[in-house]
Amino acid sequence: MVYLILAAFIFGLDLFLKNRIEARQDDAFPVRLDNGISLEKHHNRGFLLNKLEDKPELVKKISVLTLIPLFLWFLWLFVKKAGSLGKIGASFLLGGAASNLYDRLFRGYVVDYIRLPIKKIRHIIFNIADFFLFLGAALSAVYGLFSK
């Protein structure tokens, strides 16, 4: 139950932040923080780097078809009585994917709002869900490497 709450918390946190960003006027951006991170409002109608932005219905279908097996895997980890690392990774993935899917289905785009001051990825704008997706994928990969 804790892991489902964790996924729901990630979903809720990201949705809250996206709603706050959406409520602000476009001329309020960018907001530069002292650590070099900037907050911006970006509407991503595709996948990472706007891939397939010209095919929004396909993006929605792929997103739904990706979330279904992810949710089934999440449930399977509990039936299997998997270790915490796998369950945390799956929770991160589920929460992040669900938040971005919600945006795609109900807004028609994903709200991205964080630009990092790292030269190689400075051109990409992220959201909290994206960070949890990356971290969840990494934890799940480690779990997969070391579980039997």
CSV table of N, CA and C in Angstrom, one decimal, residues 7 9-15 17-18 91-104 110-114 126-137:
chain,number,residue,atom,x,y,z
A,7,ALA,N,3.4,6.4,-5.4
A,7,ALA,CA,3.1,6.7,-6.8
A,7,ALA,C,2.0,7.8,-6.9
A,9,PHE,N,1.5,10.1,-4.6
A,9,PHE,CA,2.1,11.4,-4.2
A,9,PHE,C,2.9,12.0,-5.3
A,10,ILE,N,3.7,11.2,-6.1
A,10,ILE,CA,4.4,11.7,-7.2
A,10,ILE,C,3.5,12.3,-8.2
A,11,PHE,N,2.4,11.6,-8.5
A,11,PHE,CA,1.4,12.1,-9.5
A,11,PHE,C,0.8,13.4,-9.0
A,12,GLY,N,0.4,13.5,-7.7
A,12,GLY,CA,-0.2,14.7,-7.1
A,12,GLY,C,0.7,15.9,-7.1
A,13,LEU,N,2.0,15.6,-6.7
A,13,LEU,CA,3.0,16.7,-6.6
A,13,LEU,C,3.2,17.3,-8.0
A,14,ASP,N,3.4,16.5,-8.9
A,14,ASP,CA,3.7,17.0,-10.3
A,14,ASP,C,2.5,17.7,-10.8
A,15,LEU,N,1.3,17.2,-10.6
A,15,LEU,CA,0.1,17.8,-11.1
A,15,LEU,C,-0.1,19.2,-10.4
A,17,LEU,N,2.3,21.2,-9.2
A,17,LEU,CA,3.2,22.1,-9.8
A,17,LEU,C,2.9,22.5,-11.2
A,18,LYS,N,2.4,21.6,-12.0
A,18,LYS,CA,2.0,21.9,-13.3
A,18,LYS,C,0.8,22.9,-13.3
A,91,SER,N,7.1,2.3,-8.5
A,91,SER,CA,6.3,3.4,-8.0
A,91,SER,C,6.7,4.7,-8.6
A,92,PHE,N,8.0,5.0,-8.7
A,92,PHE,CA,8.5,6.2,-9.4
A,92,PHE,C,8.0,6.2,-10.8
A,93,LEU,N,8.2,5.1,-11.5
A,93,LEU,CA,7.8,5.0,-12.9
A,93,LEU,C,6.2,5.2,-13.1
A,94,LEU,N,5.5,4.6,-12.2
A,94,LEU,CA,4.0,4.7,-12.3
A,94,LEU,C,3.5,6.1,-12.0
A,95,GLY,N,4.0,6.7,-11.0
A,95,GLY,CA,3.6,8.1,-10.7
A,95,GLY,C,4.0,9.1,-11.7
A,96,GLY,N,5.2,9.0,-12.3
A,96,GLY,CA,5.6,9.9,-13.3
A,96,GLY,C,4.9,9.7,-14.6
A,97,ALA,N,4.7,8.4,-15.0
A,97,ALA,CA,4.0,8.1,-16.2
A,97,ALA,C,2.6,8.5,-16.2
A,98,ALA,N,2.0,8.3,-15.0
A,98,ALA,CA,0.5,8.6,-14.9
A,98,ALA,C,0.3,10.2,-14.9
A,99,SER,N,1.2,10.9,-14.4
A,99,SER,CA,1.1,12.4,-14.4
A,99,SER,C,1.2,12.9,-15.8
A,100,ASN,N,2.2,12.4,-16.6
A,100,ASN,CA,2.4,12.9,-17.9
A,100,ASN,C,1.2,12.4,-18.8
A,101,LEU,N,0.7,11.2,-18.6
A,101,LEU,CA,-0.4,10.7,-19.3
A,101,LEU,C,-1.7,11.5,-19.0
A,102,TYR,N,-1.9,11.9,-17.8
A,102,TYR,CA,-3.0,12.8,-17.4
A,102,TYR,C,-3.0,14.0,-18.3
A,103,ASP,N,-1.8,14.6,-18.3
A,103,ASP,CA,-1.6,15.9,-19.1
A,103,ASP,C,-2.0,15.6,-20.6
A,104,ARG,N,-1.5,14.6,-21.1
A,104,ARG,CA,-1.7,14.3,-22.5
A,104,ARG,C,-3.2,14.1,-22.8
A,110,VAL,N,1.9,18.0,-22.4
A,110,VAL,CA,2.5,17.8,-21.1
A,110,VAL,C,3.2,19.2,-20.8
A,111,VAL,N,2.9,19.6,-19.5
A,111,VAL,CA,3.5,20.9,-19.0
A,111,VAL,C,4.9,20.5,-18.5
A,112,ASP,N,5.9,21.2,-19.1
A,112,ASP,CA,7.3,21.1,-18.6
A,112,ASP,C,7.7,22.4,-18.1
A,113,TYR,N,8.5,22.4,-17.0
A,113,TYR,CA,8.8,23.7,-16.4
A,113,TYR,C,10.2,23.8,-15.7
A,114,ILE,N,11.1,22.9,-15.9
A,114,ILE,CA,12.4,23.0,-15.2
A,114,ILE,C,13.5,22.9,-16.3
A,126,PHE,N,12.2,20.0,-18.4
A,126,PHE,CA,11.6,18.8,-17.7
A,126,PHE,C,10.5,19.2,-16.8
A,127,ASN,N,9.9,18.2,-16.2
A,127,ASN,CA,8.9,18.4,-15.1
A,127,ASN,C,9.3,17.3,-14.0
A,128,ILE,N,8.7,17.4,-12.9
A,128,ILE,CA,9.1,16.5,-11.8
A,128,ILE,C,8.8,15.1,-12.2
A,129,ALA,N,7.7,14.8,-12.9
A,129,ALA,CA,7.4,13.5,-13.3
A,129,ALA,C,8.6,12.9,-14.2
A,130,ASP,N,9.2,13.7,-15.0
A,130,ASP,CA,10.3,13.2,-15.8
A,130,ASP,C,11.5,12.7,-15.0
A,131,PHE,N,11.8,13.5,-13.9
A,131,PHE,CA,12.9,13.1,-13.0
A,131,PHE,C,12.5,11.7,-12.3
A,132,PHE,N,11.3,11.6,-11.9
A,132,PHE,CA,10.9,10.3,-11.3
A,132,PHE,C,10.9,9.2,-12.3
A,133,LEU,N,10.6,9.4,-13.6
A,133,LEU,CA,10.6,8.4,-14.6
A,133,LEU,C,12.1,8.0,-14.8
A,134,PHE,N,13.0,8.9,-14.9
A,134,PHE,CA,14.4,8.5,-15.1
A,134,PHE,C,14.9,7.8,-13.9
A,135,LEU,N,14.6,8.2,-12.7
A,135,LEU,CA,15.1,7.6,-11.4
A,135,LEU,C,14.5,6.2,-11.3
A,136,GLY,N,13.2,6.1,-11.6
A,136,GLY,CA,12.5,4.8,-11.5
A,136,GLY,C,13.0,3.8,-12.5
A,137,ALA,N,13.4,4.3,-13.7
A,137,ALA,CA,14.0,3.4,-14.7
A,137,ALA,C,15.4,2.9,-14.2
